[in-house]
Amino acid sequence: MEFSELIKTATVESVLLSCVGLPAVKGTLCITSHHLLLSSCPGGDSQPGTLELWLLIRNVDAVEKRPQSLKLEEGWHLFPLEQYFQRIASQTSQWRLSDVNRDFTTCPTYPPTVIVPAAVDDDTLQKAARFRQGGRFPVLSYYHCKNGTAMLRSSQPLTGPNRKRCREDEMLLGTILDEGERGFIIDTRSAQAAKQARMTGGGTEPKSSYPQWRRLHRPLERGRPLQESFIKLVEACNDTSINMDRWLSRLESCRWLSHVKAALSTACLAAQCLDREEASVLVHGAEGTDTTLLVTALAQVILDPSCRTLAGFQGLLEREWIEAGHPFHLRCARSAYSHARLKQEAPLFLLFLDCVWQLSRQFPFSLEFSEHLLLTLFDNAYASAYGTFLCNNEKERCLCKVRESTHALWAWLNQPGEKKKYLNPLYSHNALVIWPSVEPQSIQLWQGLFFRWIRSSQYLDEAWAEVQRLAEGGDPPVKESVESRLSRSLSDPAAQTENGR
């Protein structure tokens, strides 16, 4: 069927085109089999001042209806850091909330409030911030209540070629560990990259100054190589003319699944240090806004069952990606279909979502949310009617008045009518740590995302709708039967092959 055959209404009058910083334009919208055309002159005459906008339909990534029932203030304060801190404060008094960054002068990419060791005052934090790239001093990311260990995140120390020291930074990390305890610093750069960074003013924590901390290098790609990998994968997935050998070759050469494996492996390492080694962890790379957040967020999904609920996962994204300063505007500026190659673009957030999908596939009953939520988050990170993923950090969002002028995505997702669309009907609370397999055979291509434009998901959607209907019916035998059949299909290679055809 041709696209033109699907067009029910070819022309719409009185359409408003709005763009930030420019006056709104009212005109007529026309759709053809190839283009969207907006003309400010309904008759189409070429009069002075008339605006005509031609947009190729293939350049449109997503189209959404703007919600009419939401209020601007809804959804922006669903997951305050203070609420998360109260959970920690009920377990220990070793941490406190600090507003040292209330005016964003200590660190322009941190939120106004952060969780820090209770024994460290704000003056010490400010001095430690000057020793870390971009002012990103170590802050608490996750408290493991099972054994009292902590996961922190920061940027690289500015030791430089002269091996500079900062007593305040050493003291900050020293207060995390008791006498005789050890901690691990997971550096998401290679040892060689960290050494090169020292020559240009960056570096690592020297053993002599941080004797209780052991450094582990786990290199993760974050820039151009990751973006090129994504582009190559998308191109391969959309080439329906290639044979099997060519497909497997292109899948291997893009190395996307290798990036997924590396991210999961590093997150498992962080989780293992906390849960099994009973040792605190500091995670950082260079800037601390990309692979650092990838590892800390993934480790929490693995460790903490509350992060595997729908609300808990949204809170995790707010805390570890949005408020933590991942530069969404730079990293998600254009899609993989764009011909532009922007230097700072990289699909770190997509890599995180892919890793979470891998967890949901290996543990189909342990995550309360479904694949549909992950796809929705991906779409909104790149093109959205909501302000949740706008800008690069909290400071920019405040300057742009994002909360005062846009709706929050969370407000829309948590409406009763919408919320049920994102729930996993097979979910059953699992209080255990979920340790994923990172063997090559266990890492699979996320077909629901990468094949979504070339293969219909109609039958799979209908099957899941039936599963949800049965689960909502509250008939335990029926639900157990569905779960057992699905579990067998996920663990049976023959069934996986058949389902993948």
Short mmCIF file of C-alpha atoms in Angstrom, two decimals:
data_model
loop_
_atom_site.label_atom_id
_atom_site.label_comp_id
_atom_site.label_asym_id
_atom_site.label_seq_id
_atom_site.Cartn_x
_atom_site.Cartn_y
_atom_site.Cartn_z
CA MET A 1 0.00 0.00 0.00
CA GLU A 2 1.31 3.45 -0.95
CA PHE A 3 1.50 6.17 1.69
CA SER A 4 -0.79 8.38 -0.41
CA GLU A 5 -3.55 5.78 -0.04
CA LEU A 6 -3.46 6.27 3.74
CA ILE A 7 -4.11 10.02 3.55
CA LYS A 8 -7.69 10.66 4.65
CA THR A 9 -7.49 14.46 4.88
CA ALA A 10 -5.01 16.14 2.56
CA THR A 11 -5.53 19.78 3.66
CA VAL A 12 -6.11 21.38 7.05
CA GLU A 13 -6.87 25.08 7.49
CA SER A 14 -5.80 27.42 10.34
CA VAL A 15 -2.77 25.38 11.43
CA LEU A 16 -0.40 27.20 13.82
CA LEU A 17 3.38 26.80 13.48
CA SER A 18 5.21 27.84 16.63
CA CYS A 19 8.95 28.08 17.16
CA VAL A 20 10.80 29.30 20.26
CA GLY A 21 12.01 32.87 19.77
CA LEU A 22 10.04 33.49 16.56
CA PRO A 23 6.49 34.75 15.93
CA ALA A 24 3.85 32.09 15.33
CA VAL A 25 2.70 31.52 11.74
CA LYS A 26 -0.87 30.59 10.84
CA GLY A 27 -1.56 28.91 7.54
CA THR A 28 -2.75 25.92 5.58
CA LEU A 29 -1.15 22.50 6.01
CA CYS A 30 -1.09 20.13 3.05
CA ILE A 31 0.20 16.57 2.97
CA THR A 32 1.35 14.65 -0.10
CA SER A 33 2.95 11.27 -0.51
CA HIS A 34 6.36 12.88 -0.04
CA HIS A 35 6.05 16.26 1.70
CA LEU A 36 4.32 18.30 4.34
CA LEU A 37 3.65 21.83 3.05
CA LEU A 38 2.70 24.75 5.28
CA SER A 39 1.68 27.94 3.51
CA SER A 40 0.73 31.14 5.30
CA CYS A 41 -1.30 32.09 2.22
CA PRO A 42 -4.33 29.75 1.89
CA GLY A 43 -4.58 30.43 -1.83
CA GLY A 44 -0.95 29.49 -2.41
CA ASP A 45 -0.17 32.74 -4.27
CA SER A 46 3.42 33.92 -4.03
CA GLN A 47 2.73 37.19 -2.26
CA PRO A 48 5.41 39.24 -0.42
CA GLY A 49 5.83 38.01 3.13
CA THR A 50 4.22 34.66 2.44
CA LEU A 51 5.88 31.74 4.18
CA GLU A 52 6.12 28.32 2.57
CA LEU A 53 7.68 25.46 4.47
CA TRP A 54 8.42 22.18 2.66
CA LEU A 55 9.30 19.22 4.87
CA LEU A 56 10.21 15.76 3.59
CA ILE A 57 8.02 13.19 5.32
CA ARG A 58 11.00 10.84 5.70
CA ASN A 59 12.63 13.49 7.93
CA VAL A 60 9.77 13.29 10.44
CA ASP A 61 10.79 11.01 13.32
CA ALA A 62 7.62 11.17 15.38
CA VAL A 63 4.20 12.84 15.49
CA GLU A 64 2.32 13.25 18.77
CA LYS A 65 -0.93 14.84 19.87
CA ARG A 66 -0.30 17.58 22.45
CA PRO A 67 -2.32 16.77 25.68
CA GLN A 68 -5.10 19.20 26.49
CA SER A 69 -6.00 18.01 30.00
CA LEU A 70 -2.67 18.60 31.77
CA LYS A 71 -1.70 21.63 33.82
CA LEU A 72 1.80 23.03 33.43
CA GLU A 73 2.74 22.46 37.06
CA GLU A 74 1.79 18.77 37.03
CA GLY A 75 4.55 16.18 36.96
CA TRP A 76 7.51 18.45 37.64
CA HIS A 77 7.75 17.61 41.33
CA LEU A 78 6.79 13.93 41.40
CA PHE A 79 10.30 12.72 42.28
CA PRO A 80 12.04 15.29 44.52
CA LEU A 81 15.54 14.47 45.76
CA GLU A 82 14.32 15.18 49.29
CA GLN A 83 11.94 12.22 49.03
CA TYR A 84 14.75 9.94 47.91
CA PHE A 85 16.96 11.23 50.71
CA GLN A 86 14.31 10.40 53.32
CA ARG A 87 14.65 6.74 52.37
CA ILE A 88 18.37 6.96 53.02
CA ALA A 89 17.98 9.00 56.23
CA SER A 90 15.72 6.30 57.66
CA GLN A 91 18.64 3.84 57.34
CA THR A 92 21.68 5.93 58.29
CA SER A 93 22.79 9.36 59.51
CA GLN A 94 26.03 9.35 57.50
CA TRP A 95 24.60 11.48 54.67
CA ARG A 96 23.00 14.89 54.40
CA LEU A 97 21.32 17.15 51.86
CA SER A 98 23.44 20.11 50.81
CA ASP A 99 22.30 23.21 48.92
CA VAL A 100 25.88 24.28 48.24
CA ASN A 101 24.95 24.53 44.57
CA ARG A 102 21.73 26.49 45.06
CA ASP A 103 22.87 29.23 42.65
CA PHE A 104 24.75 26.82 40.31
CA THR A 105 28.09 28.55 41.00
CA THR A 106 29.78 25.53 42.59
CA CYS A 107 28.92 23.25 39.65
CA PRO A 108 26.92 24.48 36.63
CA THR A 109 25.80 20.96 35.68
CA TYR A 110 24.68 19.73 39.11
CA PRO A 111 21.18 20.34 40.55
CA PRO A 112 20.79 22.89 43.38
CA THR A 113 20.63 20.13 46.01
CA VAL A 114 22.91 17.10 46.30
CA ILE A 115 23.49 14.30 48.84
CA VAL A 116 26.94 14.35 50.46
CA PRO A 117 28.72 12.86 53.51
CA ALA A 118 27.35 14.38 56.72
CA ALA A 119 30.88 14.91 58.05
CA VAL A 120 31.84 17.23 55.16
CA ASP A 121 30.84 20.91 55.30
CA ASP A 122 29.94 23.09 52.31
CA ASP A 123 33.25 24.96 52.34
CA THR A 124 35.09 21.68 51.86
CA LEU A 125 32.71 20.76 49.03
CA GLN A 126 33.43 24.02 47.22
CA LYS A 127 37.18 23.48 47.43
CA ALA A 128 36.82 19.87 46.27
CA ALA A 129 34.70 21.07 43.35
CA ARG A 130 37.56 23.23 42.08
CA PHE A 131 39.67 20.07 41.87
CA ARG A 132 37.16 18.21 39.67
CA GLN A 133 36.43 18.88 35.99
CA GLY A 134 33.40 21.11 35.62
CA GLY A 135 33.07 21.28 39.40
CA ARG A 136 31.50 17.82 39.59
CA PHE A 137 32.73 16.81 43.05
CA PRO A 138 31.81 13.33 44.41
CA VAL A 139 28.13 13.07 45.40
CA LEU A 140 25.99 10.14 46.49
CA SER A 141 24.28 8.26 43.68
CA TYR A 142 22.96 5.21 45.55
CA TYR A 143 22.97 3.87 49.12
CA HIS A 144 22.88 0.08 49.37
CA CYS A 145 20.83 -0.44 52.50
CA LYS A 146 21.63 -4.16 52.59
CA ASN A 147 25.14 -3.54 53.89
CA GLY A 148 25.57 0.24 54.12
CA THR A 149 27.87 0.65 51.12
CA ALA A 150 27.55 3.63 48.82
CA MET A 151 27.98 4.43 45.14
CA LEU A 152 29.19 7.93 44.30
CA ARG A 153 29.77 9.71 41.02
CA SER A 154 31.94 12.63 39.94
CA SER A 155 34.14 13.87 37.11
CA GLN A 156 37.88 13.29 36.78
CA PRO A 157 40.29 14.97 39.22
CA LEU A 158 42.43 17.77 37.82
CA THR A 159 45.77 16.32 38.88
CA GLY A 160 47.52 17.35 35.67
CA PRO A 161 51.11 16.58 34.66
CA ASN A 162 52.43 17.91 37.99
CA ARG A 163 50.22 15.52 40.01
CA LYS A 164 48.43 18.22 41.95
CA ARG A 165 46.62 17.28 45.14
CA CYS A 166 43.52 18.53 46.91
CA ARG A 167 43.28 17.84 50.63
CA GLU A 168 39.56 18.58 50.65
CA ASP A 169 38.86 16.06 47.88
CA GLU A 170 40.96 13.45 49.68
CA MET A 171 39.08 14.18 52.90
CA LEU A 172 35.69 13.93 51.17
CA LEU A 173 36.44 10.45 49.83
CA GLY A 174 38.20 9.47 53.04
CA THR A 175 35.06 10.01 55.10
CA ILE A 176 33.21 7.40 53.03
CA LEU A 177 35.37 4.55 54.31
CA ASP A 178 36.04 3.46 57.87
CA GLU A 179 39.52 2.54 58.95
CA GLY A 180 40.60 -0.71 57.29
CA GLU A 181 37.84 -0.55 54.66
CA ARG A 182 38.56 -0.37 50.95
CA GLY A 183 36.71 1.19 48.07
CA PHE A 184 36.83 0.93 44.28
CA ILE A 185 37.13 3.71 41.72
CA ILE A 186 35.62 2.55 38.43
CA ASP A 187 37.08 4.70 35.66
CA THR A 188 35.11 4.41 32.42
CA ARG A 189 38.20 5.30 30.38
CA SER A 190 41.08 3.08 29.39
CA ALA A 191 44.29 3.42 31.40
CA GLN A 192 45.93 4.96 28.33
CA ALA A 193 43.15 7.53 27.89
CA ALA A 194 43.35 8.48 31.56
CA LYS A 195 47.12 8.91 31.26
CA GLN A 196 46.70 11.14 28.21
CA ALA A 197 44.09 13.19 30.09
CA ARG A 198 46.67 13.90 32.79
CA MET A 199 48.90 15.53 30.19
CA THR A 200 46.11 18.01 29.41
CA GLY A 201 45.15 18.83 32.99
CA GLY A 202 42.93 15.89 33.93
CA GLY A 203 43.95 12.54 35.35
CA THR A 204 43.16 10.01 38.04
CA GLU A 205 43.33 9.67 41.82
CA PRO A 206 46.94 8.69 42.74
CA LYS A 207 47.30 5.71 45.07
CA SER A 208 49.54 7.66 47.42
CA SER A 209 46.82 10.25 48.08
CA TYR A 210 43.87 7.82 48.13
CA PRO A 211 45.40 4.71 49.75
CA GLN A 212 42.08 3.02 50.58
CA TRP A 213 40.77 3.26 47.02
CA ARG A 214 41.67 0.84 44.24
CA ARG A 215 41.23 2.00 40.64
CA LEU A 216 39.65 -0.23 37.98
CA HIS A 217 39.58 0.83 34.31
CA ARG A 218 36.57 -0.28 32.27
CA PRO A 219 36.62 1.70 28.98
CA LEU A 220 33.24 2.63 27.52
CA GLU A 221 32.77 4.56 24.28
CA ARG A 222 30.86 7.80 24.66
CA GLY A 223 31.41 10.05 21.66
CA ARG A 224 31.94 9.75 17.92
CA PRO A 225 32.57 5.97 17.83
CA LEU A 226 29.29 5.29 19.63
CA GLN A 227 27.33 7.57 17.32
CA GLU A 228 28.86 5.97 14.23
CA SER A 229 28.04 2.54 15.63
CA PHE A 230 24.41 3.60 16.04
CA ILE A 231 24.23 5.02 12.52
CA LYS A 232 25.74 1.90 10.97
CA LEU A 233 23.28 -0.32 12.84
CA VAL A 234 20.27 1.74 11.73
CA GLU A 235 21.48 1.65 8.12
CA ALA A 236 21.95 -2.12 8.27
CA CYS A 237 18.52 -2.69 9.86
CA ASN A 238 16.79 -0.63 7.17
CA ASP A 239 18.53 -2.38 4.27
CA THR A 240 16.02 -5.09 3.42
CA SER A 241 17.91 -6.22 0.32
CA ILE A 242 20.93 -7.80 2.05
CA ASN A 243 21.37 -11.55 2.46
CA MET A 244 22.06 -13.38 5.71
CA ASP A 245 25.87 -13.37 5.45
CA ARG A 246 25.92 -9.67 4.64
CA TRP A 247 23.52 -8.89 7.49
CA LEU A 248 25.61 -10.76 10.06
CA SER A 249 28.75 -9.07 8.78
CA ARG A 250 27.24 -5.59 9.07
CA LEU A 251 25.77 -6.35 12.48
CA GLU A 252 29.21 -7.37 13.73
CA SER A 253 31.06 -4.47 12.12
CA CYS A 254 28.79 -1.81 13.69
CA ARG A 255 29.76 -3.14 17.17
CA TRP A 256 26.56 -1.93 18.82
CA LEU A 257 26.01 -5.18 20.71
CA SER A 258 29.61 -4.96 21.95
CA HIS A 259 28.80 -1.56 23.45
CA VAL A 260 25.71 -3.04 25.12
CA LYS A 261 27.78 -5.88 26.56
CA ALA A 262 30.48 -3.50 27.82
CA ALA A 263 27.93 -1.25 29.53
CA LEU A 264 26.17 -4.17 31.23
CA SER A 265 29.49 -5.69 32.30
CA THR A 266 30.67 -2.45 33.91
CA ALA A 267 27.35 -1.94 35.69
CA CYS A 268 27.55 -5.52 36.98
CA LEU A 269 31.06 -4.79 38.26
CA ALA A 270 29.81 -1.78 40.20
CA ALA A 271 26.89 -3.80 41.58
CA GLN A 272 29.21 -6.67 42.53
CA CYS A 273 31.54 -4.34 44.43
CA LEU A 274 28.60 -3.02 46.44
CA ASP A 275 26.63 -6.21 47.04
CA ARG A 276 29.22 -8.98 47.16
CA GLU A 277 32.49 -7.27 48.02
CA GLU A 278 30.67 -4.95 50.45
CA ALA A 279 32.82 -2.07 49.25
CA SER A 280 31.82 1.48 48.31
CA VAL A 281 32.33 2.65 44.74
CA LEU A 282 33.16 5.93 42.99
CA VAL A 283 32.32 6.02 39.27
CA HIS A 284 33.72 8.61 36.89
CA GLY A 285 35.12 9.06 33.42
CA ALA A 286 36.24 12.44 32.16
CA GLU A 287 33.31 14.87 32.40
CA GLY A 288 31.07 12.59 34.47
CA THR A 289 27.93 13.32 32.44
CA ASP A 290 27.81 10.33 30.06
CA THR A 291 29.22 6.87 30.73
CA THR A 292 29.34 7.67 34.45
CA LEU A 293 25.56 8.08 34.56
CA LEU A 294 25.10 5.04 32.32
CA VAL A 295 26.91 2.84 34.85
CA THR A 296 25.36 4.27 38.04
CA ALA A 297 21.82 4.11 36.68
CA LEU A 298 22.18 0.56 35.32
CA ALA A 299 23.74 -0.67 38.56
CA GLN A 300 20.70 0.58 40.47
CA VAL A 301 18.27 -1.27 38.20
CA ILE A 302 20.28 -4.43 38.84
CA LEU A 303 20.48 -3.94 42.61
CA ASP A 304 17.34 -2.16 43.72
CA PRO A 305 13.85 -3.63 43.14
CA SER A 306 12.29 -0.20 43.69
CA CYS A 307 14.07 1.04 40.56
CA ARG A 308 12.35 -1.71 38.60
CA THR A 309 8.85 -0.36 39.30
CA LEU A 310 7.24 2.13 36.93
CA ALA A 311 7.40 5.02 39.40
CA GLY A 312 10.83 4.05 40.70
CA PHE A 313 12.27 3.88 37.18
CA GLN A 314 10.93 7.34 36.38
CA GLY A 315 12.49 8.64 39.60
CA LEU A 316 15.79 7.01 38.65
CA LEU A 317 15.78 8.74 35.26
CA GLU A 318 14.97 12.08 36.87
CA ARG A 319 17.73 11.68 39.46
CA GLU A 320 20.51 9.95 37.53
CA TRP A 321 20.07 11.36 34.02
CA ILE A 322 18.07 14.58 33.98
CA GLU A 323 19.04 16.28 37.25
CA ALA A 324 22.52 14.73 37.16
CA GLY A 325 23.30 16.77 34.07
CA HIS A 326 23.32 14.48 31.05
CA PRO A 327 23.46 16.92 28.09
CA PHE A 328 20.35 15.73 26.23
CA HIS A 329 20.30 18.76 23.93
CA LEU A 330 23.81 18.00 22.69
CA ARG A 331 23.67 14.20 22.68
CA CYS A 332 20.18 13.80 21.17
CA ALA A 333 20.20 16.76 18.78
CA ARG A 334 19.36 14.71 15.68
CA SER A 335 18.40 11.14 14.87
CA ALA A 336 20.53 8.50 13.17
CA TYR A 337 18.68 9.27 9.94
CA SER A 338 20.12 12.78 9.79
CA HIS A 339 22.84 13.54 7.27
CA ALA A 340 24.42 15.98 9.71
CA ARG A 341 27.23 14.66 11.86
CA LEU A 342 27.36 16.79 15.00
CA LYS A 343 30.54 16.45 17.03
CA GLN A 344 28.90 16.12 20.45
CA GLU A 345 26.03 13.85 19.49
CA ALA A 346 26.08 10.35 21.00
CA PRO A 347 23.28 7.89 21.92
CA LEU A 348 24.26 7.27 25.56
CA PHE A 349 20.67 7.37 26.75
CA LEU A 350 19.61 4.94 24.02
CA LEU A 351 22.42 2.61 25.09
CA PHE A 352 21.04 2.72 28.63
CA LEU A 353 17.51 1.92 27.41
CA ASP A 354 18.87 -0.96 25.33
CA CYS A 355 20.63 -2.38 28.39
CA VAL A 356 17.41 -2.12 30.41
CA TRP A 357 15.61 -3.95 27.60
CA GLN A 358 18.23 -6.71 27.84
CA LEU A 359 17.43 -6.97 31.56
CA SER A 360 13.70 -7.13 30.85
CA ARG A 361 14.26 -9.92 28.33
CA GLN A 362 16.38 -11.98 30.72
CA PHE A 363 14.09 -11.26 33.69
CA PRO A 364 10.61 -10.94 32.12
CA PHE A 365 8.75 -10.91 35.46
CA SER A 366 11.03 -8.57 37.45
CA LEU A 367 10.36 -5.20 35.78
CA GLU A 368 6.97 -3.57 36.31
CA PHE A 369 7.18 -1.59 33.07
CA SER A 370 7.12 -2.90 29.52
CA GLU A 371 9.09 -2.36 26.33
CA HIS A 372 6.51 0.24 25.32
CA LEU A 373 7.81 2.57 28.04
CA LEU A 374 11.40 2.24 26.81
CA LEU A 375 10.33 3.01 23.23
CA THR A 376 8.35 6.01 24.42
CA LEU A 377 11.34 7.33 26.36
CA PHE A 378 13.57 6.94 23.31
CA ASP A 379 11.12 8.84 21.14
CA ASN A 380 10.78 11.67 23.64
CA ALA A 381 14.51 12.02 24.15
CA TYR A 382 14.88 12.91 20.46
CA ALA A 383 11.56 14.63 19.67
CA SER A 384 8.96 15.46 22.28
CA ALA A 385 5.95 17.64 23.01
CA TYR A 386 7.16 17.73 26.64
CA GLY A 387 9.95 19.60 28.36
CA THR A 388 11.41 16.77 30.45
CA PHE A 389 14.40 16.11 28.17
CA LEU A 390 15.00 19.70 27.07
CA CYS A 391 18.35 21.47 27.63
CA ASN A 392 21.59 20.03 29.03
CA ASN A 393 21.25 20.53 32.79
CA GLU A 394 19.12 22.04 35.55
CA LYS A 395 20.75 25.47 35.25
CA GLU A 396 19.76 25.73 31.59
CA ARG A 397 16.24 24.49 32.32
CA CYS A 398 15.87 27.22 34.96
CA LEU A 399 17.16 29.92 32.61
CA CYS A 400 14.81 28.74 29.83
CA LYS A 401 11.88 28.48 32.28
CA VAL A 402 11.14 24.97 31.07
CA ARG A 403 8.91 24.12 34.02
CA GLU A 404 6.89 27.30 33.59
CA SER A 405 6.30 26.89 29.86
CA THR A 406 6.14 23.15 29.08
CA HIS A 407 4.41 20.02 30.32
CA ALA A 408 6.29 17.21 32.07
CA LEU A 409 6.37 13.82 30.37
CA TRP A 410 5.78 12.11 33.72
CA ALA A 411 2.43 13.88 34.13
CA TRP A 412 1.24 12.37 30.86
CA LEU A 413 2.60 8.87 31.48
CA ASN A 414 1.04 8.64 34.93
CA GLN A 415 -2.50 9.43 33.88
CA PRO A 416 -4.63 6.33 34.64
CA GLY A 417 -5.60 5.86 31.02
CA GLU A 418 -2.00 6.09 29.84
CA LYS A 419 -0.24 4.37 32.72
CA LYS A 420 -1.69 0.94 32.04
CA LYS A 421 -0.20 1.00 28.54
CA TYR A 422 3.31 0.90 30.00
CA LEU A 423 2.80 -1.83 32.61
CA ASN A 424 4.19 -5.35 32.29
CA PRO A 425 1.23 -7.71 32.86
CA LEU A 426 3.61 -10.47 33.99
CA TYR A 427 5.31 -8.39 36.68
CA SER A 428 5.88 -10.03 40.04
CA HIS A 429 7.86 -8.25 42.74
CA ASN A 430 11.39 -9.63 42.99
CA ALA A 431 13.37 -8.41 45.98
CA LEU A 432 16.57 -10.10 44.80
CA VAL A 433 19.45 -8.63 42.84
CA ILE A 434 19.04 -9.53 39.16
CA TRP A 435 22.42 -10.57 37.76
CA PRO A 436 22.24 -10.53 33.96
CA SER A 437 24.25 -12.79 31.72
CA VAL A 438 26.72 -10.80 29.64
CA GLU A 439 27.86 -13.71 27.53
CA PRO A 440 27.81 -12.89 23.80
CA GLN A 441 25.02 -15.40 23.21
CA SER A 442 22.85 -13.61 25.79
CA ILE A 443 23.03 -10.15 24.23
CA GLN A 444 20.38 -9.75 21.54
CA LEU A 445 19.42 -7.05 19.08
CA TRP A 446 16.52 -4.94 20.31
CA GLN A 447 14.17 -5.75 17.44
CA GLY A 448 11.29 -3.77 18.91
CA LEU A 449 13.31 -0.59 18.37
CA PHE A 450 15.63 -1.20 15.45
CA PHE A 451 13.08 -3.10 13.31
CA ARG A 452 10.05 -1.00 14.24
CA TRP A 453 9.94 0.82 10.90
CA ILE A 454 10.41 -2.19 8.62
CA ARG A 455 8.39 -4.90 10.34
CA SER A 456 4.87 -4.70 11.68
CA SER A 457 4.43 -5.40 15.38
CA GLN A 458 0.69 -5.95 15.01
CA TYR A 459 0.64 -9.60 15.99
CA LEU A 460 3.02 -9.13 18.90
CA ASP A 461 0.98 -6.18 20.16
CA GLU A 462 -2.19 -8.26 19.92
CA ALA A 463 -0.54 -11.10 21.83
CA TRP A 464 0.59 -8.79 24.62
CA ALA A 465 -2.88 -7.22 24.78
CA GLU A 466 -4.33 -10.69 25.29
CA VAL A 467 -1.75 -11.45 27.99
CA GLN A 468 -2.66 -8.20 29.73
CA ARG A 469 -6.36 -9.01 29.50
CA LEU A 470 -5.81 -12.42 31.07
CA ALA A 471 -3.56 -10.99 33.78
CA GLU A 472 -6.08 -8.28 34.68
CA GLY A 473 -8.73 -10.96 34.95
CA GLY A 474 -7.11 -12.07 38.17
CA ASP A 475 -7.24 -15.79 37.36
CA PRO A 476 -3.99 -17.19 38.89
CA PRO A 477 -4.00 -20.50 36.96
CA VAL A 478 -4.38 -18.63 33.67
CA LYS A 479 -1.62 -16.18 34.57
CA GLU A 480 0.71 -18.97 35.70
CA SER A 481 0.07 -20.80 32.43
CA VAL A 482 0.91 -17.70 30.38
CA GLU A 483 4.03 -17.04 32.48
CA SER A 484 5.28 -20.60 32.16
CA ARG A 485 4.80 -20.65 28.40
CA LEU A 486 6.52 -17.30 27.98
CA SER A 487 9.35 -18.38 30.27
CA ARG A 488 9.89 -21.52 28.21
CA SER A 489 9.91 -19.53 24.97
CA LEU A 490 12.50 -17.11 26.37
CA SER A 491 14.79 -19.91 27.53
CA ASP A 492 14.35 -22.21 24.54
CA PRO A 493 16.73 -21.32 21.67
CA ALA A 494 14.49 -23.08 19.17
CA ALA A 495 11.51 -21.04 20.29
CA GLN A 496 13.56 -17.84 20.12
CA THR A 497 14.58 -18.66 16.55
CA GLU A 498 10.98 -19.37 15.58
CA ASN A 499 9.74 -16.16 17.25
CA GLY A 500 12.45 -14.16 15.51
CA ARG A 501 11.35 -15.14 11.99
#
